[in-house]
């Protein structure tokens, strides 16, 4: 039944509504959160299976056929991203009770959490540009609530910056949609694509495309527009940082992937070549940021930027290898960033500081924590058996096919430096004398480690079992490279 | 602050009258939304305007006694009504958010067209009232 496509939006929405009623009953909220996130995960899993078996699900909401109504398009890409979102949400739901949120949980933490998932899922599924804007606002509103939750002084300062930059880019989004509507006369993405194709993307449409790119680049933290991200992502609780780091920037990059593989594809020498340069600069500046600091949370936050650079590289080269590399890397990065944010949250909590210079010898107290960090560093940098490797390999292969040698070299060097930035945490934080951290008292961390271990296991599986996943991702990439399939499935079913 | 107690007789008397008219107009706007300007959003704003006027004239404690409503709870109730209207179409094997309507004979009013879009509007109305009153009362009752 076509209503399957709306379930990833409606289940978290209803969960959030129910949890508002029980916001004072923390224990009940925790149980319900775990339950609802598992239900949502199960549904997303079933939908993904259904989409991969039977093809795209198109839902005309309110029974108004496209392009007149709002349509939800659950294609392969949307389905696997919704599934990944739900995996991350479940991990965070199981981490949250131990994350040291005690006094904040009653102030609607769990409802905000589910509203965030609603917004993210909605943004992945929608087939309408203005609806995409609305879901962006849903997830941003929830993130405003989450980033300021607790009301510390630093949080207040950083949330103000975060709010202002996002408000500005949202206004730019509305303006860009208004321009596009004035030119093509529709906001349905399939119909926009069809009409842009008819006029062969004249000058004004390319301008609007670049305007939209700037909007999404601000949300996704690409090279010149990433300055707001690192500091504002480290101020909230680790579980909130993990949600932000895994989901918010990825919605921006997904929007770029969608619009620039569907709508603005006729002037690639201008737009997509720009992406390749921006990709290179994002990698360089992001990794410089990660190396410049000794705050472990900031190191992970800066590592988001080169990852976004890698993904946009694949969109820039726009060939089957590049796009499938982008998708593979996107999924890999969502999972591993969650694991890393949660992991540094645990490290900062047991060490009592997030400054590397004040740490040392943690491996004597928490061996499992140390090896988990080492493993996730290897996964992040893309060492061969793990998932980062396959994504990067495909991306670099795609760039090589297009003759972009410079970017391949930058990509390889960046990977090395990313590995160095994580190993730096491992060497300075975990190696060393047992006496360096005598003041710490051993805390039970098993509850915190379970979600992290599950995420890492999934990440390793994604790398080792690449033969299982790669055919699906390859077929999604070929589907994305032929916008006719999308347009036909939406408009002429 | 005033050292003496003010006597807001004129304000309070006119408020009793005006708030009543405002509330009536809010209900009119809510119901008229389908065929003329109006709807849940503006109806909700008008209702919160009326409650705010009472709040200014009589003080928070009195209004709480007259309207013993937890406005924060109105938000999830409104959202639930709207979500349930959308998801209600699942029961009839229709796409999400499908609306329907029918003609009913109601005493006094006669033949009336009732649409399920109305239920969605009521959800919006409740949410707007809840949000507006939560914002205003949270700021107004800030003691620090």
XYZ file of C-alpha atoms in Angstrom, chain B:
144
model
C 5.268 50.082 40.854
C 2.147 51.745 42.194
C 2.020 52.075 45.930
C -1.778 52.245 45.954
C -4.251 49.830 44.498
C -5.637 50.963 41.178
C -9.302 50.693 40.376
C -9.621 49.433 36.790
C -13.401 49.558 36.728
C -13.734 50.839 33.155
C -11.114 48.466 31.794
C -12.661 45.470 33.532
C -16.214 46.229 32.505
C -15.356 46.783 28.868
C -13.146 43.697 28.916
C -16.047 41.506 30.008
C -17.950 42.717 27.002
C -15.148 42.772 24.449
C -13.658 39.404 25.428
C -17.057 37.835 24.881
C -17.338 39.345 21.408
C -13.746 38.380 20.598
C -14.329 34.768 21.583
C -17.488 34.647 19.488
C -15.651 36.134 16.522
C -12.848 33.591 16.990
C -15.325 30.718 16.756
C -16.877 32.344 13.682
C -13.440 32.602 12.039
C -12.661 28.980 12.866
C -15.900 27.740 11.310
C -15.896 30.116 8.339
C -12.452 29.068 7.134
C -13.709 26.690 4.468
C -15.582 29.189 2.310
C -14.359 32.626 3.357
C -11.263 34.154 4.999
C -10.496 32.591 8.353
C -9.450 29.188 9.626
C -7.757 27.525 12.538
C -4.710 29.757 12.667
C -6.393 33.145 12.826
C -9.168 31.737 15.026
C -6.561 30.499 17.490
C -4.780 33.848 17.488
C -8.062 35.668 18.131
C -8.910 33.354 21.022
C -5.512 33.889 22.618
C -6.019 37.624 22.107
C -9.250 37.439 24.087
C -7.652 35.430 26.884
C -4.717 37.842 26.940
C -7.087 40.782 27.317
C -8.747 39.103 30.304
C -5.303 38.394 31.677
C -4.366 42.075 31.486
C -7.585 43.331 33.034
C -8.123 40.774 35.804
C -4.683 39.325 36.452
C -3.318 35.848 35.947
C -4.807 34.230 39.055
C -8.401 35.162 38.203
C -8.114 33.945 34.623
C -6.668 30.674 35.851
C -9.730 30.261 38.040
C -12.125 31.039 35.188
C -10.288 28.944 32.603
C -8.657 26.035 34.431
C -6.791 24.888 31.321
C -3.193 23.767 31.133
C -2.233 25.596 27.959
C 1.003 23.624 27.552
C -1.059 20.443 27.245
C -3.166 22.037 24.517
C -0.191 21.842 22.130
C 0.119 18.035 22.064
C -3.669 17.672 22.092
C -3.951 19.892 19.026
C -1.105 18.064 17.303
C -2.702 14.731 18.127
C -6.031 15.821 16.647
C -4.339 16.994 13.447
C -2.161 13.880 13.161
C -5.128 11.615 13.848
C -7.151 13.349 11.109
C -4.343 12.684 8.674
C -3.758 9.123 9.783
C -7.497 8.414 9.995
C -7.470 7.941 6.238
C -5.440 4.754 6.818
C -8.573 3.095 8.154
C -10.377 3.673 4.876
C -7.438 2.551 2.702
C -6.982 6.059 1.366
C -3.696 7.977 0.981
C -2.501 9.941 3.997
C -4.340 13.235 4.634
C -7.280 12.369 2.345
C -10.285 14.387 3.365
C -13.935 13.758 2.821
C -17.200 15.560 3.449
C -20.870 14.877 3.787
C -24.217 16.618 4.239
C -25.902 16.212 7.588
C -29.195 17.374 8.968
C -28.700 19.127 12.271
C -31.605 20.613 14.250
C -31.824 24.425 14.138
C -29.085 24.755 11.481
C -30.742 22.518 8.917
C -28.717 20.992 6.088
C -24.989 21.427 6.914
C -21.893 20.410 4.974
C -19.385 18.866 7.351
C -15.824 18.144 6.181
C -13.044 16.258 7.926
C -10.824 19.228 7.063
C -12.683 20.904 9.930
C -11.166 18.430 12.398
C -7.700 19.278 11.105
C -8.530 22.963 11.553
C -9.584 22.323 15.140
C -6.209 20.673 15.710
C -4.469 23.748 14.319
C -6.699 25.980 16.452
C -5.864 24.132 19.681
C -2.140 24.117 18.889
C -2.095 27.843 18.117
C -3.969 28.717 21.314
C -1.617 26.467 23.289
C 1.538 27.918 21.759
C 0.468 31.553 22.068
C -0.683 31.233 25.664
C 2.416 29.241 26.646
C 4.707 31.906 25.196
C 2.809 34.820 26.754
C 2.282 33.265 30.177
C 5.874 31.997 30.392
C 7.248 35.463 29.735
C 4.611 37.293 31.802
C 5.062 35.120 34.897
C 8.847 35.341 34.946
C 9.546 36.396 38.512
C 13.334 36.704 38.290
